[in-house]
Tab-separated table of C-alpha atoms and ligand atoms in Angstrom:
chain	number	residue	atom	x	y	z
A	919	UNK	CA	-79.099	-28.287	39.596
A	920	UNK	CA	-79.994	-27.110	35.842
A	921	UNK	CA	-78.841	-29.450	33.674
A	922	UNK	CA	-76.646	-27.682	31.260
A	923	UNK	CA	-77.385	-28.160	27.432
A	924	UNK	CA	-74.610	-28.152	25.071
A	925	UNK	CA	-76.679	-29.915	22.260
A	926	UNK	CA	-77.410	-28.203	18.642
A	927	UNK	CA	-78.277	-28.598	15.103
A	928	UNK	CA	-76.900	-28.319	12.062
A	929	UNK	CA	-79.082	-27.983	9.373
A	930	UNK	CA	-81.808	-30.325	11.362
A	931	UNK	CA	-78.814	-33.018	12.072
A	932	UNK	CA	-79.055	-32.989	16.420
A	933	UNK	CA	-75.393	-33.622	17.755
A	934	UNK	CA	-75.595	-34.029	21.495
A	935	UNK	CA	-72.473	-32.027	21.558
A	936	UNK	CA	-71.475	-29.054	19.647
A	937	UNK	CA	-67.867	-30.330	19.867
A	938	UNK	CA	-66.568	-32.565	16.785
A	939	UNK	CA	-63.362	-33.235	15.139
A	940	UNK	CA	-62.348	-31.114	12.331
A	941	UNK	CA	-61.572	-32.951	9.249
A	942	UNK	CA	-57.614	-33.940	8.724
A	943	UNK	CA	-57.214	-34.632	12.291
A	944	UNK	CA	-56.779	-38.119	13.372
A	945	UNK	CA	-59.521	-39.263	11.141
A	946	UNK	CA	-58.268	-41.241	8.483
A	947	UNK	CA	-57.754	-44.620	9.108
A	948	UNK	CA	-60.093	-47.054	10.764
A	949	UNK	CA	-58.857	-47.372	14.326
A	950	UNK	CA	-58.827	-43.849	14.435
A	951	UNK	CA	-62.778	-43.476	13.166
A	952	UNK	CA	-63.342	-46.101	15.524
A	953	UNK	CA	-61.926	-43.695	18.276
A	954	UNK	CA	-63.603	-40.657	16.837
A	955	UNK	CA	-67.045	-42.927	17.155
A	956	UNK	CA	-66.531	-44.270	20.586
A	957	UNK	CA	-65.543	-40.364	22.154
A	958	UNK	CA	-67.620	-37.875	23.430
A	959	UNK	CA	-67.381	-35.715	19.975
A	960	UNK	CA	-70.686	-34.805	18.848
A	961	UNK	CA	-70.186	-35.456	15.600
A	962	UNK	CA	-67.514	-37.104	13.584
A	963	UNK	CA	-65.822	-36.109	10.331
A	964	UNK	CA	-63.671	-38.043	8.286
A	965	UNK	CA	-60.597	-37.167	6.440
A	966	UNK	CA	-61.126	-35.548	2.904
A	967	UNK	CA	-61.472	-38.480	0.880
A	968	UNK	CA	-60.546	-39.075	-2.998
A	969	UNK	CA	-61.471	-40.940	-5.491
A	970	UNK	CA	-58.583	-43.416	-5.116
A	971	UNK	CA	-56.256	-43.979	-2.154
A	972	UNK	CA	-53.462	-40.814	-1.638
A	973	UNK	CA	-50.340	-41.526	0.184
A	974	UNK	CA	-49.734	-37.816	0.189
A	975	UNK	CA	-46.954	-35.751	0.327
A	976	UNK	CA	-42.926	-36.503	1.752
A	977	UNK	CA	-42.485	-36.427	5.275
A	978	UNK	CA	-42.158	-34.675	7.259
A	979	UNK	CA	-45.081	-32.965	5.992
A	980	UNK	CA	-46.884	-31.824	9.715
A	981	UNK	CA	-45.004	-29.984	12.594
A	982	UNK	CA	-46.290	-27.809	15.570
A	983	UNK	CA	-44.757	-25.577	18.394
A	984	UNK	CA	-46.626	-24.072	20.817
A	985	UNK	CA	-48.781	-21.609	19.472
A	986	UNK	CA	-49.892	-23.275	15.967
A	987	UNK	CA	-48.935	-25.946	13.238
A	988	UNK	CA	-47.924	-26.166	9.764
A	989	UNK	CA	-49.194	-28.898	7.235
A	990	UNK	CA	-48.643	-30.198	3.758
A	991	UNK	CA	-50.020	-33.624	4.233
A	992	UNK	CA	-51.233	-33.715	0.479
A	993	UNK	CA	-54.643	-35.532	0.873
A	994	UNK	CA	-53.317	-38.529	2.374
A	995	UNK	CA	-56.735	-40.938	2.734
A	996	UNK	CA	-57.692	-44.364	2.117
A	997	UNK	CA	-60.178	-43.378	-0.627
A	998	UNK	CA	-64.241	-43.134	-0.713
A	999	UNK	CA	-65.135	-46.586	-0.896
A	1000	UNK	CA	-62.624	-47.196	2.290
A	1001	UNK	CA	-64.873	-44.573	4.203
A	1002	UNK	CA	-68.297	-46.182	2.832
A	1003	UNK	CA	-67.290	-49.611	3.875
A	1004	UNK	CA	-66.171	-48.375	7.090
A	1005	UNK	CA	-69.366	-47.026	7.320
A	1006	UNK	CA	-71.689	-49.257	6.275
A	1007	UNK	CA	-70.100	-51.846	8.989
A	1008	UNK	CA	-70.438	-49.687	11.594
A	1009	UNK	CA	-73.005	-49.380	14.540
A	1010	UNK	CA	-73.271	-45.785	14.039
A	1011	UNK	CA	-74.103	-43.565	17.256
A	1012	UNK	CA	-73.862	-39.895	15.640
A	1013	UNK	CA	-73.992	-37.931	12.914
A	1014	UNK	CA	-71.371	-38.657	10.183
A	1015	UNK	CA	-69.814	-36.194	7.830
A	1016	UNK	CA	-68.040	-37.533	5.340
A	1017	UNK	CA	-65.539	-34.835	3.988
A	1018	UNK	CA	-64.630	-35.058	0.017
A	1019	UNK	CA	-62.017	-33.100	-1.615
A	1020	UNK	CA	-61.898	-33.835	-5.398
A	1021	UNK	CA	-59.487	-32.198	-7.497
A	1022	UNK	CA	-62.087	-31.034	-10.073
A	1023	UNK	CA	-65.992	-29.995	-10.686
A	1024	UNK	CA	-65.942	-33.345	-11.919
A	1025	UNK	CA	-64.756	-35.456	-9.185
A	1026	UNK	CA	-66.864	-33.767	-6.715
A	1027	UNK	CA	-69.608	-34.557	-8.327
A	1028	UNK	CA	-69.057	-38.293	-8.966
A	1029	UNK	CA	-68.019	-38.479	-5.298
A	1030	UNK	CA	-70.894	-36.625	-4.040
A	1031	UNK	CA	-73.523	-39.174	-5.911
A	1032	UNK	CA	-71.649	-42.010	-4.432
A	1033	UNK	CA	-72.207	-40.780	-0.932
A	1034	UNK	CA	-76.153	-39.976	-1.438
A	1035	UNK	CA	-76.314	-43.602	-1.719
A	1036	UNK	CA	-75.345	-44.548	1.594
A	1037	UNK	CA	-77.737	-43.699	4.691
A	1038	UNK	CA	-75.122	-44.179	7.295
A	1039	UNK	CA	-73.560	-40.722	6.117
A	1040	UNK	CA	-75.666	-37.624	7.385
A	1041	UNK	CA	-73.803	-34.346	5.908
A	1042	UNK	CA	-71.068	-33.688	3.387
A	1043	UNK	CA	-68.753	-31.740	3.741
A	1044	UNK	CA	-67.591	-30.279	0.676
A	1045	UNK	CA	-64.022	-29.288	0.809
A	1046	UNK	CA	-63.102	-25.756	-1.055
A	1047	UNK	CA	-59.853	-24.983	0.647
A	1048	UNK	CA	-56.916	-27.843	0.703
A	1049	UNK	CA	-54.081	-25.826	-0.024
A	1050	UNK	CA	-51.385	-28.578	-0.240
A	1051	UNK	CA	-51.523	-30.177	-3.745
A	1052	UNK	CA	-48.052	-29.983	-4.924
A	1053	UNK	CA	-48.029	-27.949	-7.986
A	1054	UNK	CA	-51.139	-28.951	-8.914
A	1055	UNK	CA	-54.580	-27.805	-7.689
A	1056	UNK	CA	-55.763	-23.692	-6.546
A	1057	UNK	CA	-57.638	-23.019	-3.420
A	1058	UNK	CA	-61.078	-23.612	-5.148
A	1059	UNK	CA	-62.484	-21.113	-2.549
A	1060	UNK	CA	-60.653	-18.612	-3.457
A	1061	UNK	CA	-62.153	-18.932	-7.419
A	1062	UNK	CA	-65.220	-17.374	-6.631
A	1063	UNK	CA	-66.040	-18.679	-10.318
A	1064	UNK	CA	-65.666	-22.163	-9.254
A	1065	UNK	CA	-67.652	-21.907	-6.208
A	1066	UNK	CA	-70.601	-20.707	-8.429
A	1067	UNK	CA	-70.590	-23.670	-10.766
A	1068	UNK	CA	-69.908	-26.110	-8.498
A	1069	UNK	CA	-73.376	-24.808	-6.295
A	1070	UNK	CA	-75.049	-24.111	-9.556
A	1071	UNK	CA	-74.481	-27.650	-10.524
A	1072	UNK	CA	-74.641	-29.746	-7.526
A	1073	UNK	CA	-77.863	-29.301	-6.202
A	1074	UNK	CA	-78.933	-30.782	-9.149
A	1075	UNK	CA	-78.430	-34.311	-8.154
A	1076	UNK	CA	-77.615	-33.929	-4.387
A	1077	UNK	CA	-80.130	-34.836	-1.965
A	1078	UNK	CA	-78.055	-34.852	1.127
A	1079	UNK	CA	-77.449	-32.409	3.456
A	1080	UNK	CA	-74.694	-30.234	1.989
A	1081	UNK	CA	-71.814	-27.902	3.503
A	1082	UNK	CA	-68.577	-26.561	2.196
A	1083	UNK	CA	-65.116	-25.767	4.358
A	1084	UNK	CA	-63.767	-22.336	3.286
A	1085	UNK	CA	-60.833	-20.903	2.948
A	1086	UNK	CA	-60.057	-17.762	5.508
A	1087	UNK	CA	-60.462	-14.850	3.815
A	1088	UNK	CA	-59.086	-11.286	4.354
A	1089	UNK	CA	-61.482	-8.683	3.143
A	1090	UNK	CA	-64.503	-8.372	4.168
A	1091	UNK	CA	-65.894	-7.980	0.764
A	1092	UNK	CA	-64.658	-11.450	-0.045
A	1093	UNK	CA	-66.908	-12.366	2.442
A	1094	UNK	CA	-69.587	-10.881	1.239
A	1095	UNK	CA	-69.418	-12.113	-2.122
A	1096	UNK	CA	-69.753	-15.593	-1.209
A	1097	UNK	CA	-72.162	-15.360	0.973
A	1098	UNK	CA	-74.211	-13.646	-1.580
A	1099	UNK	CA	-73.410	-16.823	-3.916
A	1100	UNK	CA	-74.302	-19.306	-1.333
A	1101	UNK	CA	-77.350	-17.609	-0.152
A	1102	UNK	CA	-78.763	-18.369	-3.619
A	1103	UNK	CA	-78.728	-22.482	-2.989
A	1104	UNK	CA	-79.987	-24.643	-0.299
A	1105	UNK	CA	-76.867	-25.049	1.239
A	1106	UNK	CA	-77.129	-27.029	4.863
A	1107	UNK	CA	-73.985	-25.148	6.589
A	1108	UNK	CA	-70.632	-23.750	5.977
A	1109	UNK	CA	-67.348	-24.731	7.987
A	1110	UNK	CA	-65.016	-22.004	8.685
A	1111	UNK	CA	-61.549	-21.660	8.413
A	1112	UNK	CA	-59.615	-24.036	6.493
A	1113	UNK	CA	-55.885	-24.209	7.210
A	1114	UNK	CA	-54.220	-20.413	7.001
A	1115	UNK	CA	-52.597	-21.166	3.610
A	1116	UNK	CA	-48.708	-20.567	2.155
A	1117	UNK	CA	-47.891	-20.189	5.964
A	1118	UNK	CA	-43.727	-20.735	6.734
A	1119	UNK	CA	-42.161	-22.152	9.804
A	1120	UNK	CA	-38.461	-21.496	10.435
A	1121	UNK	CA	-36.053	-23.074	12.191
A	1122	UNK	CA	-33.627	-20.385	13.568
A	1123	UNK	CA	-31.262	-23.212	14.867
A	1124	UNK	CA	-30.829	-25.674	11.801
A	1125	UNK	CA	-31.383	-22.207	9.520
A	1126	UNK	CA	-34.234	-24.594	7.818
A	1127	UNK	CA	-38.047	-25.116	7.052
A	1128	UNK	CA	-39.362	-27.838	9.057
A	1129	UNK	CA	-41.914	-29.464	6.809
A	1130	UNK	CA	-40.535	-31.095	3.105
A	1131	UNK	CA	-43.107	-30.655	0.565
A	1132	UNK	CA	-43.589	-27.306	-0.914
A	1133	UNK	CA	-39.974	-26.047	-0.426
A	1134	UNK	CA	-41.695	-25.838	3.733
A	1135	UNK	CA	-44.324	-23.547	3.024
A	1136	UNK	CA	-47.620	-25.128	4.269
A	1137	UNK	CA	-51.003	-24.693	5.680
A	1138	UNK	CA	-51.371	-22.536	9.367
A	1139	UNK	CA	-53.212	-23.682	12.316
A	1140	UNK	CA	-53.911	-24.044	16.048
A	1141	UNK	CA	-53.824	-20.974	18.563
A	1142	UNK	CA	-52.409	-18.289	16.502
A	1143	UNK	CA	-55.064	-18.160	13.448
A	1144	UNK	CA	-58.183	-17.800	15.828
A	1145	UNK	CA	-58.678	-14.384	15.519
A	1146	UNK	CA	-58.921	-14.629	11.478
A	1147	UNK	CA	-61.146	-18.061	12.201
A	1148	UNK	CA	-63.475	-15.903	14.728
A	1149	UNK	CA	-63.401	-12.881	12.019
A	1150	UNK	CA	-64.694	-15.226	9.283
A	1151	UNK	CA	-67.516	-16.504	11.543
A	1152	UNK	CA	-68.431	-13.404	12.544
A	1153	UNK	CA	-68.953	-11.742	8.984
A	1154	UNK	CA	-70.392	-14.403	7.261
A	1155	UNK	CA	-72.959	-14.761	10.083
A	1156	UNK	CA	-74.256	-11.567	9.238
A	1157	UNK	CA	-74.317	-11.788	6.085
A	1158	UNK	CA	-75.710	-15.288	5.505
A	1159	UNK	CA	-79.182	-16.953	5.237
A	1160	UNK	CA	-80.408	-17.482	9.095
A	1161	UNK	CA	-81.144	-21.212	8.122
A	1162	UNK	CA	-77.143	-21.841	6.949
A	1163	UNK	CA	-75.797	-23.250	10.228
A	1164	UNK	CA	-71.697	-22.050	10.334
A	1165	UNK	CA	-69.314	-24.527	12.302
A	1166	UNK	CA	-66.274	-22.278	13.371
A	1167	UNK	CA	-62.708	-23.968	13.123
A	1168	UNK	CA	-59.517	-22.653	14.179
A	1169	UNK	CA	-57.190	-22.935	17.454
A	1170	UNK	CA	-59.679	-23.975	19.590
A	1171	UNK	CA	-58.123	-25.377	22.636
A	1172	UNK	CA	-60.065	-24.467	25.597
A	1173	UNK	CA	-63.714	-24.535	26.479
A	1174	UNK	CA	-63.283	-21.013	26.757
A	1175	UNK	CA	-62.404	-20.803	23.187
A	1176	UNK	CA	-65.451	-22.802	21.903
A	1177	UNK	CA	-67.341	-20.223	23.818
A	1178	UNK	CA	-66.389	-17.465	21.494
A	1179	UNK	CA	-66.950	-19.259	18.899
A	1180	UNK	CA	-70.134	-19.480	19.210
A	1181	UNK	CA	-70.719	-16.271	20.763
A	1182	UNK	CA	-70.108	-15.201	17.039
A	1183	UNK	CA	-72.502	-17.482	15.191
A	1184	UNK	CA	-71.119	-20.872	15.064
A	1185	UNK	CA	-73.663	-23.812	15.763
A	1186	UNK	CA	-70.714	-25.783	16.393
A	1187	UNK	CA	-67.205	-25.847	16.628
A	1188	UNK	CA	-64.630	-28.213	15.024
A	1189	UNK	CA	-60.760	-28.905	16.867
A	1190	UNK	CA	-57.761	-29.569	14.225
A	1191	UNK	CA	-54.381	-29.250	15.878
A	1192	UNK	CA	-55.283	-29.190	19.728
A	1193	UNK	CA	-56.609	-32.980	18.724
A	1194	UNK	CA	-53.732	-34.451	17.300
A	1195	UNK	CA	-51.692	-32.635	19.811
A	1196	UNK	CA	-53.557	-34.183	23.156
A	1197	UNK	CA	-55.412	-37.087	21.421
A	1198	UNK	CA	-59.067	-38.643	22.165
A	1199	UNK	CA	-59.708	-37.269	25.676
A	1200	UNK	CA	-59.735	-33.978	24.599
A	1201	UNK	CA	-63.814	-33.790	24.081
A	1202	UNK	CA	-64.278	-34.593	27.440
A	1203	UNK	CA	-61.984	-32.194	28.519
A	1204	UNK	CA	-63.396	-29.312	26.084
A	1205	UNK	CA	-67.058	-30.681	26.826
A	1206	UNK	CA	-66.096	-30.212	30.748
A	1207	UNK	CA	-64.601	-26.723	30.390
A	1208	UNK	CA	-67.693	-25.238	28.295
A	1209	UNK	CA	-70.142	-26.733	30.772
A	1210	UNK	CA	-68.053	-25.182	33.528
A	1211	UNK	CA	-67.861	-21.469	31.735
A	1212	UNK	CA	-71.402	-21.680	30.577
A	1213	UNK	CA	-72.501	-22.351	34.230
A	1214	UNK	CA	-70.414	-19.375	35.566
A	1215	UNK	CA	-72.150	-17.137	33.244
A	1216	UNK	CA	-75.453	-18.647	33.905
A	1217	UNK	CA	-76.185	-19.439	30.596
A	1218	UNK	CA	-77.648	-23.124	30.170
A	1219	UNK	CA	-77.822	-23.475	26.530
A	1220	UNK	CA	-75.551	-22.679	23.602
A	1221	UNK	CA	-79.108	-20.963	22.250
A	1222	UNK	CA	-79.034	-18.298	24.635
A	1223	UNK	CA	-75.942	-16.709	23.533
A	1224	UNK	CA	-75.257	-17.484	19.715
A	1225	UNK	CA	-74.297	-14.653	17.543
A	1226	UNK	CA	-75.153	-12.730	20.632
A	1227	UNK	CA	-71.220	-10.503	20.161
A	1228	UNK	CA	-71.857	-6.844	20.984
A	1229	UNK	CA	-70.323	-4.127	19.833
A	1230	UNK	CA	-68.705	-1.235	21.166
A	1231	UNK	CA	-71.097	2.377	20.720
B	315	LIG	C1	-55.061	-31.369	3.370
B	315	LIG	C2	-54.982	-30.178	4.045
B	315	LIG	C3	-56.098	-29.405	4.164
B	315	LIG	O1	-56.092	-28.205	4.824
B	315	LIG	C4	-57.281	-29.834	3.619
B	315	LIG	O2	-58.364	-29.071	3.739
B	315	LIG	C5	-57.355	-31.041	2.958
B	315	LIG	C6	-56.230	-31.808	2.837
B	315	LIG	C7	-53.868	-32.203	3.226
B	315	LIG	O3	-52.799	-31.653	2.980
B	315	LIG	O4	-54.005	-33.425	3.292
């Protein structure tokens, strides 16, 4: 039988599966990078990290029911240098992308030279789009200002690969506009969606919000956001550089899902709240269920069908 091929690249990095974990999801502390590095994910991604350790926000700050979740976790992570060290001890068997959220233009940068010093981290993943700083920080993604100095600037210095996580957006013009603005660097890939933000779960019962910080309002995943996640992919595939890989995130929970994902122009696909929800076994499962619908459809690479969506005449 024809062995089925669910390998790819991002930005020349080979992951042996397109399948990773997206950042925020059981990848902060050390046991649970030491999972991440011992699964079948293809990749692995580690919490957005800080300059200094972040407790985060008051629980409960992360609930779920059965069609998405809400978060305000407030950049809970053990800091950079807890990452690096983790690292650096590490026999390391895939790529590593080592997410950084910095609250300013400034941060980023100082935490983007400290990672181009270690070769045990192969991307960075640049996050634009946590929406849960407690009074305190916009959605730089949404700044389109912001975005432009922060490229303008950081390419400057940075010699690894590069990628940033966006925020969904809503118009297609929005769209548009960035990818005109990241076009113009040498930008390695993009990750989209981010979290749905300013998203508000209600308990009909107790008449209450079910997550503390933020009065309950919080960030929106799992199941029910796909369609915006798949929308985002879609657009900015056509209208980005060909050699800007795009790793689609957002309710993926089936290999059936991952499937679409890429059908619309993701090299790879990233799984938030269907992780934390069924835990470490889950990229064997998803790994399984891809091979098993690719196979159906005779297709025996993800190559065959990428970006392949057709319209309707
Ligand atoms: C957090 C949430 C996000 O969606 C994100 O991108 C980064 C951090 C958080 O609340 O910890």
């Amino acid at each position: 039988m024809k062995k089925i091929d669910i390998s790819t690249k991002i930005n020349n990095i080979k992951l042996s599966s397109c399948i990773m974990n997206a950042s925020g999801a059981l990848c902060r502390t050390e046991k649970e990078l030491s999972n991440l590095l011992d699964s079948s994910s293809g990749a692995l991604v580690t919490k957005s990290c800080t300059t200094n350790l972040r407790d985060g926000n008051k629980k409960p700050r992360y609930f779920e029911w059965n069609i998405g979740s809400i978060n305000s976790m407030g950049l809970p992570n053990l800091g950079i240098d807890f990452y690096i060290d983790f690292l650096k001890k590490k026999k390391i068997n895939k790529p590593i992308f080592l997410s950084i959220s910095g609250f300013s233009l400034k941060e980023n940068y100082f935490l983007i030279k400290k990672a181009n010093l270690i070769s045990n981290i192969s991307a960075l993943e640049i996050n634009l789009s946590c929406p849960n700083i407690v009074n305190k920080r916009e959605i730089f993604g949404y700044n389109f200002f912001y975005v432009s100095k922060f490229l303008k600037n950081v390419f400057k210095f940075n010699k690894k690969p590069l990628g940033i996580k966006l925020p969904p957006y809503f118009n297609e013009i929005h769209i548009k506009n960035m990818a005109s603005i990241i076009n113009r660097y040498p930008i390695g890939f993009i990750t989209c969606v981010n979290s749905i933000p300013n998203g508000l779960y209600v308990n009909s019962y107790t008449e209450s919000v079910v997550i503390s910080p933020n009065n309950g309002f919080g960030g929106i995943g799992g199941k029910i956001i796909k369609p915006f996640a798949l929308s985002n992919v879609s657009k900015f595939f056509s209208f980005l550089r060909k050699d800007i890989s795009i790793i689609g995130c957002g309710g993926i929970s089936s290999g059936q899902d991952v499937f679409d994902y890429i059908l619309c122009g993701a090299s790879a696909v990233q799984v938030g709240t269907q992780f934390i929800k069924e835990g470490i076994s889950i990229f064997d499962r998803l790994k399984k269920e891809l091979k098993e619908f690719l196979k159906k459809k005779n297709y025996f690479s993800i190559k065959h069908f990428l970006g392949n969506l057709k319209k309707i005449c």
